[in-house]
Coordinates of C-alpha atoms and ligand atoms in Angstrom, one line a residue:
M68 CA -43.7 116.1 -20.4
T69 CA -43.4 113.7 -17.5
N70 CA -46.9 113.7 -16.3
R71 CA -48.5 113.6 -19.7
G72 CA -51.2 110.9 -19.7
N73 CA -51.0 110.5 -16.0
N74 CA -54.2 112.3 -15.4
Q75 CA -56.8 110.2 -17.2
L76 CA -58.0 108.5 -14.1
G77 CA -56.6 110.8 -11.5
R78 CA -54.8 109.8 -8.4
T79 CA -56.0 107.7 -5.5
V80 CA -55.7 109.3 -2.1
V81 CA -53.7 106.8 -0.2
P82 CA -54.3 107.0 3.6
Q83 CA -51.3 107.9 5.6
G84 CA -49.4 105.1 7.4
T85 CA -50.8 102.3 5.2
G86 CA -47.8 101.8 3.0
V87 CA -44.9 103.6 1.3
V88 CA -46.1 105.5 -1.7
L89 CA -43.6 106.4 -4.4
Q90 CA -44.4 108.5 -7.5
G91 CA -43.4 107.5 -11.0
I92 CA -44.8 108.1 -14.5
G93 CA -47.7 105.9 -15.4
V94 CA -47.1 104.7 -18.9
S95 CA -49.6 101.9 -19.3
P96 CA -52.9 101.8 -17.3
G97 CA -54.3 99.2 -15.0
Y98 CA -53.3 97.8 -11.6
A99 CA -50.7 95.2 -10.7
I100 CA -50.9 93.8 -7.2
G101 CA -48.4 91.1 -6.4
R102 CA -44.9 90.2 -5.2
V103 CA -41.8 91.9 -6.4
H104 CA -39.4 90.0 -8.6
L105 CA -36.3 92.2 -8.5
L106 CA -34.0 92.3 -11.6
D107 CA -31.0 94.1 -10.5
R108 CA -28.5 94.1 -13.2
R109 CA -26.3 96.7 -11.6
R110 CA -25.1 94.5 -8.8
M111 CA -23.0 92.4 -11.1
R112 CA -19.3 92.9 -10.1
V113 CA -17.1 93.2 -13.1
P114 CA -13.6 91.7 -12.6
K115 CA -10.5 93.7 -13.7
Y116 CA -7.1 92.1 -14.4
H117 CA -4.3 92.2 -16.8
V118 CA -3.8 89.5 -19.4
S119 CA -0.3 88.3 -20.3
P120 CA 0.9 88.8 -23.9
T121 CA 0.7 85.0 -24.5
E122 CA -2.9 84.9 -23.4
L123 CA -4.1 87.9 -25.5
D124 CA -5.3 85.8 -28.4
A125 CA -7.2 83.5 -26.1
E126 CA -8.9 86.5 -24.4
L127 CA -9.9 87.9 -27.8
E128 CA -11.3 84.5 -28.7
R129 CA -13.2 84.4 -25.4
F130 CA -14.7 87.8 -26.2
D131 CA -15.8 86.7 -29.7
Q132 CA -17.3 83.6 -28.2
A133 CA -19.4 85.7 -25.8
L134 CA -20.5 87.8 -28.8
N135 CA -21.6 84.7 -30.7
E136 CA -23.4 83.3 -27.7
S137 CA -25.2 86.6 -27.2
E138 CA -26.2 86.7 -30.9
A139 CA -27.5 83.2 -30.7
Q140 CA -29.6 84.0 -27.6
I141 CA -31.1 87.1 -29.0
T142 CA -31.8 85.4 -32.3
E143 CA -33.5 82.6 -30.4
I144 CA -35.7 84.9 -28.3
K145 CA -36.6 86.7 -31.5
S146 CA -37.6 83.5 -33.4
R147 CA -39.6 82.3 -30.3
L148 CA -41.6 85.6 -30.3
Q149 CA -42.0 85.5 -34.1
S150 CA -43.4 82.0 -34.0
A151 CA -45.7 82.9 -31.1
G152 CA -47.1 85.5 -33.3
E153 CA -45.7 88.4 -31.3
E154 CA -45.1 91.4 -33.5
H155 CA -42.5 93.0 -31.3
F156 CA -39.6 90.8 -32.3
L157 CA -38.3 93.4 -34.7
I158 CA -37.0 95.5 -31.8
L159 CA -34.5 92.7 -31.2
D160 CA -33.0 93.4 -34.6
A161 CA -31.8 96.6 -33.2
H162 CA -30.1 94.7 -30.4
L163 CA -28.5 92.4 -33.0
L164 CA -27.2 95.5 -34.8
I165 CA -25.7 97.0 -31.6
L166 CA -24.1 93.6 -30.8
R167 CA -22.1 93.8 -34.1
D168 CA -21.6 97.5 -34.0
E169 CA -18.0 98.6 -34.8
M170 CA -17.8 101.0 -31.9
L171 CA -18.6 98.3 -29.4
V172 CA -16.8 95.3 -30.9
D173 CA -13.6 97.1 -32.1
G174 CA -13.6 99.4 -29.1
A175 CA -13.5 96.4 -26.7
R176 CA -11.0 94.4 -28.8
L177 CA -8.7 97.4 -28.9
I178 CA -8.7 97.8 -25.1
I179 CA -8.0 94.0 -24.7
K180 CA -5.1 94.3 -27.2
E181 CA -3.5 97.6 -26.3
Q182 CA -4.1 97.7 -22.6
A183 CA -3.8 94.0 -22.0
L184 CA -7.0 94.0 -20.0
N185 CA -9.5 91.2 -19.5
A186 CA -12.6 91.1 -21.8
E187 CA -15.1 92.0 -19.1
W188 CA -13.3 95.1 -18.2
A189 CA -12.7 96.1 -21.8
L190 CA -16.4 95.7 -22.5
K191 CA -17.4 97.7 -19.4
K192 CA -15.2 100.6 -20.5
T193 CA -16.4 100.6 -24.0
V194 CA -20.1 100.5 -23.0
K195 CA -19.4 103.4 -20.7
S196 CA -17.9 105.5 -23.4
I197 CA -20.7 104.8 -25.8
R198 CA -23.2 105.6 -23.0
Q199 CA -21.5 109.0 -22.5
I200 CA -22.1 109.9 -26.1
F201 CA -25.8 109.1 -25.6
E202 CA -26.1 111.0 -22.4
K203 CA -25.1 114.2 -24.2
I204 CA -28.2 113.9 -26.4
E205 CA -30.9 116.3 -25.2
D206 CA -33.8 114.7 -26.9
E207 CA -35.5 112.3 -24.4
Y208 CA -36.3 109.6 -26.9
F209 CA -32.8 109.4 -28.3
R210 CA -31.2 109.6 -24.9
E211 CA -33.2 106.6 -23.8
R212 CA -31.6 104.6 -26.6
R213 CA -28.6 104.3 -24.4
A214 CA -30.6 101.7 -22.5
D215 CA -30.4 99.4 -25.6
V216 CA -26.6 99.6 -25.6
D217 CA -26.6 98.7 -21.8
F218 CA -28.9 95.7 -22.4
V219 CA -26.6 94.3 -25.1
G220 CA -23.5 95.0 -23.0
D221 CA -25.1 93.3 -20.1
R222 CA -25.9 90.2 -22.1
I223 CA -22.4 89.9 -23.4
L224 CA -21.0 90.4 -19.9
R225 CA -23.2 87.7 -18.5
N226 CA -22.0 85.3 -21.2
L227 CA -18.4 86.2 -20.4
M228 CA -19.0 85.6 -16.8
G229 CA -21.0 82.4 -17.3
S230 CA -24.3 83.7 -15.9
A231 CA -26.2 84.3 -19.1
Q232 CA -29.6 83.1 -18.0
P233 CA -31.3 86.1 -16.6
A234 CA -33.4 85.5 -13.6
L235 CA -36.5 86.1 -15.7
S236 CA -36.8 82.4 -16.4
Q237 CA -37.7 81.8 -12.7
V238 CA -40.3 84.5 -12.5
L239 CA -43.5 83.4 -10.8
P240 CA -46.8 84.1 -12.5
D241 CA -47.9 86.7 -9.9
A242 CA -44.8 88.7 -10.1
V243 CA -44.4 92.4 -10.5
I244 CA -41.1 93.0 -12.2
I245 CA -39.0 95.7 -10.7
G246 CA -35.7 96.7 -12.3
H247 CA -33.4 99.6 -12.8
D248 CA -34.5 99.3 -16.4
L249 CA -35.9 96.6 -18.7
S250 CA -34.9 95.9 -22.2
P251 CA -37.5 95.4 -24.9
A252 CA -36.3 91.8 -25.0
D253 CA -37.0 91.5 -21.3
T254 CA -40.4 93.0 -21.8
A255 CA -41.2 90.6 -24.6
F256 CA -40.1 87.7 -22.5
L257 CA -42.3 89.0 -19.6
L258 CA -45.4 88.7 -21.7
R259 CA -44.8 85.0 -22.2
T260 CA -44.4 84.5 -18.4
H261 CA -47.7 86.3 -17.8
V262 CA -46.4 88.6 -15.1
L263 CA -48.7 91.3 -13.7
G264 CA -46.8 94.4 -14.6
F265 CA -43.5 96.2 -14.1
A266 CA -41.9 99.3 -12.8
T267 CA -38.5 100.7 -13.4
D268 CA -36.2 103.3 -11.8
V269 CA -35.6 105.2 -15.0
G270 CA -37.3 105.7 -18.3
G271 CA -40.0 107.9 -19.9
K272 CA -43.1 107.6 -21.9
T273 CA -41.3 107.3 -25.1
S274 CA -39.0 104.4 -24.3
H275 CA -39.6 101.2 -26.4
T276 CA -40.4 99.4 -23.2
A277 CA -43.2 101.9 -22.3
I278 CA -44.5 101.7 -25.9
M279 CA -44.6 97.9 -25.7
A280 CA -46.3 97.9 -22.3
R281 CA -49.0 100.2 -23.6
S282 CA -49.7 98.3 -26.7
L283 CA -49.8 95.0 -24.8
E284 CA -51.9 96.5 -22.0
L285 CA -49.5 95.5 -19.3
P286 CA -49.7 97.9 -16.3
A287 CA -46.4 99.8 -16.1
V288 CA -44.8 102.7 -14.2
V289 CA -41.4 104.1 -15.1
G290 CA -39.1 106.8 -13.7
V291 CA -39.7 105.8 -10.0
G292 CA -36.3 106.9 -8.9
Q293 CA -34.5 104.4 -6.7
L294 CA -37.3 101.9 -6.5
S295 CA -35.0 98.9 -7.2
E296 CA -33.0 99.8 -4.2
K297 CA -36.0 100.0 -1.9
V298 CA -37.5 96.6 -2.6
G299 CA -36.5 93.0 -2.4
T300 CA -37.9 89.9 -4.2
G301 CA -41.0 88.6 -2.5
D302 CA -42.2 92.0 -1.1
M303 CA -45.8 92.9 -1.6
I304 CA -46.3 95.8 -4.1
I305 CA -49.1 97.7 -5.9
L306 CA -48.7 99.5 -9.1
D307 CA -51.2 102.0 -10.5
G308 CA -50.2 102.3 -14.2
T309 CA -52.4 105.3 -14.7
T310 CA -51.4 107.6 -11.9
G311 CA -47.9 106.3 -11.7
E312 CA -48.2 105.4 -8.0
V313 CA -46.2 102.6 -6.6
I314 CA -47.1 101.4 -3.1
L315 CA -44.6 99.3 -1.1
S316 CA -45.6 97.1 1.8
P317 CA -49.3 98.0 1.6
S318 CA -51.4 97.3 4.7
P319 CA -54.1 94.6 4.4
E320 CA -56.8 97.3 4.1
L321 CA -55.0 99.0 1.3
L322 CA -54.5 95.7 -0.4
R323 CA -58.2 95.0 -0.2
L324 CA -59.0 98.5 -1.5
Y325 CA -56.8 98.0 -4.5
Q326 CA -57.9 94.4 -5.2
H327 CA -61.4 95.9 -5.3
K328 CA -60.3 98.7 -7.7
Q329 CA -58.5 96.3 -9.9
M330 CA -61.5 93.9 -10.2
A331 CA -63.8 96.8 -11.0
Y332 CA -61.3 98.2 -13.5
S333 CA -60.8 94.9 -15.3
A334 CA -64.5 94.2 -15.4
R335 CA -65.3 97.6 -16.8
R336 CA -62.5 97.5 -19.4
A337 CA -63.7 94.1 -20.5
Q338 CA -67.2 95.7 -21.0
L339 CA -65.7 98.5 -23.0
D340 CA -63.8 96.1 -25.1
L341 CA -67.1 94.5 -26.2
H342 CA -67.8 97.7 -28.1
K343 CA -64.4 98.6 -29.3
T344 CA -65.1 98.0 -33.0
E345 CA -68.4 100.0 -32.9
P346 CA -68.2 103.6 -34.3
A347 CA -67.7 106.6 -32.1
R348 CA -71.1 108.3 -32.8
T349 CA -72.5 110.8 -30.4
R350 CA -76.0 110.4 -29.1
D351 CA -77.1 113.1 -31.6
G352 CA -75.4 111.4 -34.5
V353 CA -72.1 113.1 -35.0
T354 CA -69.4 110.6 -35.9
L355 CA -65.7 110.9 -35.1
R356 CA -63.1 108.8 -36.7
I357 CA -61.0 107.1 -34.0
A358 CA -57.5 106.3 -35.3
G359 CA -54.3 105.2 -33.6
N360 CA -50.7 106.3 -33.2
I361 CA -47.8 103.9 -33.9
E362 CA -44.1 104.2 -33.6
L363 CA -43.2 100.9 -35.2
H364 CA -44.8 99.3 -38.2
E365 CA -45.4 96.1 -36.4
E366 CA -47.8 97.9 -34.0
A367 CA -50.4 98.5 -36.7
M368 CA -52.1 95.1 -36.1
I369 CA -52.4 95.6 -32.4
L370 CA -53.9 99.0 -33.0
L371 CA -56.5 97.7 -35.4
E372 CA -57.4 95.0 -33.0
A373 CA -58.0 97.6 -30.3
G374 CA -60.6 99.1 -32.5
A375 CA -58.7 101.8 -34.4
E376 CA -60.3 102.9 -37.7
G377 CA -56.9 103.3 -39.3
V378 CA -53.5 104.8 -38.4
G379 CA -53.7 108.5 -37.7
L380 CA -50.0 109.0 -36.9
Y381 CA -47.1 106.8 -37.8
R382 CA -43.9 108.4 -36.3
T383 CA -41.4 107.1 -38.9
E384 CA -38.4 108.5 -37.1
Y385 CA -38.3 105.4 -34.9
L386 CA -37.2 103.4 -37.9
F387 CA -34.1 105.6 -38.1
M388 CA -33.0 104.9 -34.6
N389 CA -30.9 102.3 -32.8
R390 CA -28.7 102.0 -35.8
E391 CA -25.6 103.4 -37.4
T392 CA -26.8 103.6 -41.0
L393 CA -29.8 105.1 -42.5
P394 CA -32.6 102.8 -43.6
S395 CA -32.5 102.4 -47.3
E396 CA -35.4 103.5 -49.6
D397 CA -36.3 99.8 -50.0
E398 CA -36.3 99.1 -46.3
Q399 CA -38.5 102.1 -45.7
Y400 CA -40.8 101.1 -48.5
L401 CA -41.3 97.7 -46.9
H402 CA -42.2 99.2 -43.5
Y403 CA -44.6 101.7 -45.0
R404 CA -46.2 99.1 -47.3
H405 CA -46.7 96.8 -44.3
V406 CA -48.7 99.5 -42.4
V407 CA -50.7 100.6 -45.5
E408 CA -51.6 97.0 -46.3
K409 CA -52.7 96.2 -42.7
C410 CA -54.9 99.3 -42.7
G411 CA -56.5 98.6 -46.1
D412 CA -59.4 100.9 -46.8
R413 CA -59.1 102.4 -43.3
G414 CA -56.1 104.3 -44.4
A415 CA -52.7 105.2 -42.8
T416 CA -51.4 108.7 -42.2
I417 CA -47.6 108.4 -42.3
R418 CA -45.6 111.3 -40.9
T419 CA -42.3 112.1 -42.5
L420 CA -39.2 112.3 -40.3
D421 CA -39.4 114.3 -37.1
L422 CA -35.8 114.2 -36.2
G423 CA -33.5 117.1 -35.4
G424 CA -30.8 119.0 -33.7
D425 CA -28.3 116.5 -32.4
K426 CA -31.0 113.9 -31.9
F427 CA -29.8 111.8 -34.8
L428 CA -27.5 109.0 -35.9
N429 CA -23.9 109.3 -35.0
N430 CA -22.7 109.1 -38.5
L431 CA -24.5 112.3 -39.6
K432 CA -22.3 114.5 -37.5
L433 CA -24.8 117.3 -37.0
G434 CA -23.5 119.9 -34.6
R435 CA -24.7 120.2 -31.1
E436 CA -27.4 122.8 -30.8
L437 CA -27.9 125.0 -27.8
N438 CA -31.7 124.9 -28.1
P439 CA -32.6 121.9 -30.1
A440 CA -36.4 122.3 -29.7
M441 CA -36.0 125.4 -31.8
G442 CA -33.2 124.1 -34.0
L443 CA -32.8 122.1 -37.1
R444 CA -35.7 119.8 -36.3
A445 CA -38.2 117.8 -38.4
I446 CA -39.1 119.4 -41.7
R447 CA -36.2 121.9 -41.4
F448 CA -33.8 119.1 -41.1
C449 CA -35.4 117.3 -44.0
L450 CA -35.3 120.3 -46.3
R451 CA -31.7 120.7 -45.5
E452 CA -31.0 117.1 -46.3
P453 CA -33.0 116.6 -49.5
G454 CA -31.1 113.3 -50.3
I455 CA -32.3 111.7 -47.1
Y456 CA -35.8 113.2 -47.4
K457 CA -36.3 112.2 -51.0
A458 CA -35.5 108.6 -50.2
Q459 CA -38.3 108.7 -47.7
L460 CA -40.7 110.5 -50.1
R461 CA -40.0 107.9 -52.8
A462 CA -40.5 105.1 -50.4
L463 CA -43.9 106.6 -49.4
L464 CA -45.0 107.1 -53.0
R465 CA -44.1 103.5 -53.8
A466 CA -46.1 102.3 -50.7
S467 CA -49.1 104.4 -51.9
A468 CA -49.6 101.8 -54.6
H469 CA -50.7 99.3 -51.9
G470 CA -53.5 101.2 -50.1
E471 CA -54.8 104.4 -48.7
L472 CA -51.7 106.3 -47.7
R473 CA -51.6 110.0 -46.7
I474 CA -48.4 111.9 -46.2
M475 CA -48.1 114.2 -43.2
L476 CA -45.4 116.9 -42.6
P477 CA -44.2 117.7 -39.0
L478 CA -43.4 121.0 -37.5
I479 CA -44.6 123.2 -40.4
S480 CA -44.1 126.9 -39.5
G481 CA -45.3 128.4 -42.7
L482 CA -46.3 128.0 -46.4
S483 CA -42.8 128.0 -47.9
E484 CA -42.0 124.7 -46.2
V485 CA -45.1 123.1 -47.7
R486 CA -44.3 124.4 -51.1
A487 CA -40.7 123.2 -50.9
V488 CA -42.0 119.7 -50.0
K489 CA -44.4 119.8 -53.0
V490 CA -41.5 120.5 -55.3
L491 CA -39.5 117.5 -53.9
L492 CA -42.6 115.3 -54.1
A493 CA -43.1 116.2 -57.7
E494 CA -39.4 115.4 -58.5
C495 CA -39.8 112.0 -56.7
R496 CA -42.9 111.3 -58.8
Q497 CA -41.1 112.0 -62.0
E498 CA -38.2 109.9 -61.0
L499 CA -40.4 106.9 -60.1
A500 CA -42.6 107.4 -63.2
A501 CA -39.5 107.4 -65.4
A502 CA -38.5 104.1 -63.8
E503 CA -42.1 102.8 -64.4
V504 CA -42.7 102.3 -60.7
Q505 CA -46.3 101.9 -59.5
M506 CA -47.8 104.6 -57.2
A507 CA -51.2 106.0 -56.4
E508 CA -52.3 108.7 -58.8
S509 CA -52.6 111.2 -56.0
V510 CA -51.5 111.0 -52.4
P511 CA -53.2 113.4 -49.9
L512 CA -50.7 115.7 -48.3
G513 CA -51.4 117.1 -44.8
I514 CA -49.5 119.0 -42.1
M515 CA -49.2 118.9 -38.4
I516 CA -50.3 122.1 -36.8
E517 CA -48.0 122.2 -33.8
L518 CA -46.4 125.6 -33.9
P519 CA -48.2 128.8 -33.0
S520 CA -47.2 130.4 -36.3
A521 CA -49.0 127.6 -38.2
A522 CA -52.0 127.9 -35.9
I523 CA -52.3 131.6 -36.5
I524 CA -52.1 131.3 -40.3
A525 CA -54.2 128.1 -40.4
D526 CA -56.6 129.8 -42.8
M527 CA -53.8 130.3 -45.3
L528 CA -52.3 126.8 -44.8
A529 CA -55.7 125.2 -45.2
R530 CA -55.8 126.4 -48.8
E531 CA -52.5 124.7 -49.5
V532 CA -53.0 121.2 -48.1
D533 CA -55.4 118.3 -47.9
F534 CA -55.7 117.9 -44.2
F535 CA -54.6 119.1 -40.8
A536 CA -53.5 117.1 -37.7
I537 CA -53.1 119.1 -34.5
G538 CA -50.1 118.0 -32.5
T539 CA -51.0 119.3 -29.1
N540 CA -47.8 118.0 -27.5
D541 CA -45.8 120.5 -29.4
L542 CA -48.4 123.1 -29.8
I543 CA -48.8 123.3 -26.0
Q544 CA -45.0 123.2 -25.6
Y545 CA -44.4 126.1 -28.0
T546 CA -47.4 128.2 -27.1
L547 CA -47.0 128.1 -23.3
A548 CA -43.2 127.9 -23.6
I549 CA -42.8 124.8 -21.5
D550 CA -40.3 122.2 -22.3
R551 CA -42.1 118.9 -22.7
A552 CA -39.4 117.0 -20.9
N553 CA -38.9 119.3 -17.9
E554 CA -40.9 118.2 -14.9
H555 CA -40.4 121.6 -13.2
V556 CA -42.7 123.3 -15.6
A557 CA -45.1 120.4 -15.9
Y558 CA -47.7 122.1 -13.9
L559 CA -48.1 124.6 -16.8
Y560 CA -49.2 121.9 -19.1
Q561 CA -52.7 123.2 -19.7
P562 CA -54.4 122.0 -22.8
L563 CA -57.4 124.1 -21.9
H564 CA -55.4 127.4 -21.5
P565 CA -57.6 130.1 -23.1
A566 CA -54.8 130.8 -25.6
L567 CA -54.9 127.2 -26.8
L568 CA -58.7 127.1 -26.9
R569 CA -58.7 130.1 -29.2
M570 CA -56.1 128.5 -31.4
L571 CA -57.9 125.2 -31.6
R572 CA -61.1 126.9 -32.5
F573 CA -59.4 128.9 -35.2
I574 CA -57.6 125.8 -36.7
V575 CA -60.8 123.8 -36.8
D576 CA -62.8 126.7 -38.3
S577 CA -60.1 127.3 -40.9
A578 CA -60.2 123.7 -41.9
R579 CA -64.0 123.7 -42.1
S580 CA -64.0 126.9 -44.4
A581 CA -61.5 125.3 -46.7
G582 CA -63.4 122.0 -46.8
I583 CA -60.5 119.9 -45.4
K584 CA -60.5 117.4 -42.5
V585 CA -58.9 118.1 -39.2
S586 CA -57.7 115.6 -36.7
M587 CA -55.8 115.7 -33.4
C588 CA -53.0 113.2 -32.6
G589 CA -51.3 114.7 -29.5
E590 CA -51.8 113.1 -26.1
M591 CA -54.8 115.3 -25.5
A592 CA -56.8 113.3 -28.1
G593 CA -56.5 110.2 -26.0
D594 CA -57.4 111.8 -22.7
A595 CA -61.1 111.2 -21.9
F596 CA -61.2 114.4 -19.9
F597 CA -60.9 116.5 -23.1
T598 CA -63.2 114.5 -25.3
A599 CA -66.3 116.6 -24.8
I600 CA -64.4 119.8 -25.7
L601 CA -62.9 118.1 -28.8
I602 CA -66.3 117.1 -29.9
G603 CA -67.5 120.7 -29.2
L604 CA -64.7 122.0 -31.4
G605 CA -65.8 119.8 -34.3
L606 CA -62.7 117.7 -34.9
D607 CA -63.2 115.0 -37.5
E608 CA -60.7 112.5 -36.1
L609 CA -58.9 111.7 -32.9
S610 CA -55.7 109.6 -33.0
M611 CA -54.3 108.0 -29.9
T612 CA -52.4 105.1 -28.4
A613 CA -54.2 101.7 -28.8
V614 CA -55.1 101.3 -25.1
S615 CA -57.2 104.6 -25.0
I616 CA -59.4 103.6 -28.0
P617 CA -62.2 101.6 -26.3
L618 CA -62.7 104.2 -23.6
I619 CA -62.6 107.2 -25.9
K620 CA -65.1 105.6 -28.2
Q621 CA -67.4 104.9 -25.2
V622 CA -67.1 108.5 -24.0
V623 CA -68.0 109.8 -27.5
R624 CA -71.0 107.5 -27.7
S625 CA -72.2 108.8 -24.3
L626 CA -72.1 112.5 -25.2
D627 CA -74.3 114.8 -27.1
A628 CA -72.5 116.9 -29.6
S629 CA -74.8 119.9 -29.2
A630 CA -74.2 119.8 -25.4
C631 CA -70.5 119.6 -26.1
R632 CA -70.7 122.7 -28.3
A633 CA -72.6 124.5 -25.5
L634 CA -70.0 123.5 -23.0
L635 CA -67.3 124.9 -25.3
D636 CA -69.1 128.2 -25.6
E637 CA -69.4 128.4 -21.8
V638 CA -65.7 127.8 -21.1
A639 CA -64.6 130.0 -24.0
H640 CA -65.6 133.0 -21.9
M641 CA -63.5 131.9 -18.9
D642 CA -60.0 133.3 -18.5
D643 CA -58.2 130.7 -16.5
A644 CA -57.3 127.1 -17.3
P645 CA -57.7 125.6 -13.8
E646 CA -61.2 127.3 -13.6
I647 CA -62.1 125.8 -17.0
E648 CA -61.0 122.4 -15.9
R649 CA -62.9 122.6 -12.7
Y650 CA -66.0 123.6 -14.5
I651 CA -65.7 120.8 -17.0
A652 CA -65.0 118.2 -14.2
E653 CA -68.2 119.3 -12.5
R654 CA -70.3 119.2 -15.7
L655 CA -69.0 116.0 -17.3
P656 CA -70.7 113.5 -15.0
G657 CA -74.1 115.0 -16.0
L658 CA -73.2 115.1 -19.7
L659 CA -72.0 111.5 -19.6
G660 CA -75.3 110.4 -17.9
G661 CA -73.6 107.5 -16.1
A662 CA -72.8 105.8 -19.3
V663 CA -69.0 105.7 -18.6
P664 CA -68.1 103.9 -15.3
T665 CA -66.0 105.9 -12.9
E666 CA -63.7 103.0 -12.5
V667 CA -62.3 103.7 -15.9
F668 CA -62.9 107.4 -16.1
D669 CA -63.7 109.8 -13.3
P670 CA -63.6 113.5 -14.3
L671 CA -63.4 114.6 -10.7
Q672 CA -60.2 112.6 -10.2
H673 CA -58.7 114.5 -13.0
I674 CA -58.7 117.7 -11.2
R675 CA -57.9 116.1 -7.9
S676 CA -54.6 114.9 -9.5
H677 CA -53.6 118.5 -10.1
D678 CA -54.3 119.7 -6.6
Ligands
PEP857 C1 -47.4 116.3 -31.1 O1 -46.5 117.1 -31.0 O2 -48.5 116.5 -30.5 C2 -47.3 115.1 -31.8 C3 -48.2 114.2 -32.0 O3 -46.0 114.8 -32.3 P1 -44.8 114.2 -31.4 O4 -45.4 113.9 -30.0 O5 -44.3 113.1 -32.1 O6 -43.9 115.4 -31.3
MG858 MG1 -44.8 117.0 -32.4

């Protein structure tokens, strides 16, 4: 959902006539105030000409040369990041794979040979046709992977045209980077140049770039439409990474207002950070475990440094993307082991593959589905492809020998799926035991509660598994029938809809009665507006993106669990989500008792942003 996570701090009311305000999706909180550095890749004119038969070999050679140069450059950036201790260099491996991908390399070579066209044009045509394949993919995350193909294509093109050095090397320290899109390599580079933040025309919350921005606490806004066409290098600009607002040519007063907000925000966040490793215990002694969500194994360290008490959700499907072949069992094992070892006693909950429909690798040739959200997704896909699934289960069991690992199943709709996985797990255990492979004696098995059917039979499911994790992103999508990625129905994204409140209560009560733990790992868990209600519900754990952890911990510490339970009882009688939100917004300041500064969390701003 495009506005998910935008509402944590709410929106500033920008006075009319003081600057041009554009609305994007805030993907990483904080303010960036500075001068635009425009990266406009699209303006590069690609020449087209025919190559004579006698020059064809030389043209192919020129293309190969550009591939080699591109490979050397990406490898160099990767090793610089690696030696600087940056954990994100692994994303560049995906770019190296794309660079040597058959579809790209052979496709362009064929056009050069058969159509006698120059290498630049052949490359442009090939990238375009690969892009078209990606564009047909409905899943937002996978569709965004087309950007990686573009970035690699762009680099090869620049090498062919002799302008390989992107303008990033000349970026000034107070720059706010604006581009149509940024590659993860660009983003990683930006960190070294200490820019203030970035905004892009396209993108969503799940792009690698957004993920990196969040985990590195660089304010960022994506999906701002035609921003890169409206600004020029040197223009003044303000980004609000929380609300997604981008202000062009701000007036001096507005600039002062935001400078003030930024200073206050940074000072408050620094204060919060001082307590990030302290437990999240309410004033009356109820402790919640605050864990973190990761998409890539190398994010585990960043998460733990942000104060996470373990990994609450590792979305392993990211390991299967940006590539033509499936990761082997050994490769998976190394990734899972890395996370488990980093977490140590704190534990890691690793979710099995949540892929589906046509959102998958090209080589699996799954048919296009009319309604992929309700199609062959997640556990359904895995049970249909036991070969692929068992490789993952075996990798997980092997990783369990190295620490506290829990296995979590996505999109469970009923008991038979859980039982089917148990059978596969038992087979994997036997196979590994026969080969004398080490693994933990028992590995807790839990499920995501993210379908209404699972929520309604939570009492039955609770008897079958070791823990629950509530995936509100999907639970809200499926309960209220709103496509997560469709901005036209975004206004119906109501985590406190009475139907959801009833479900949440039932899920938590069912877990309690069965004596199992229940966590929440959807975006709702990392939104401070909902923390009091989640405490009132009695959740054991909240799992969220790293950047939310210090604030949520502080909010928990400022609240009284008994007052939260009373608040929940009061709203449970109300019949309308906006009314519930208004009531909570009015009550929260009193409940928090001034212990959470409004610069980092203002409950009233939350409802203002919906008006
Ligand atoms: C969810 O649905 O809330 C969840 C955490 O899973 P994902 O966002 O990966 O679908
Ligand atoms: Mg989900």
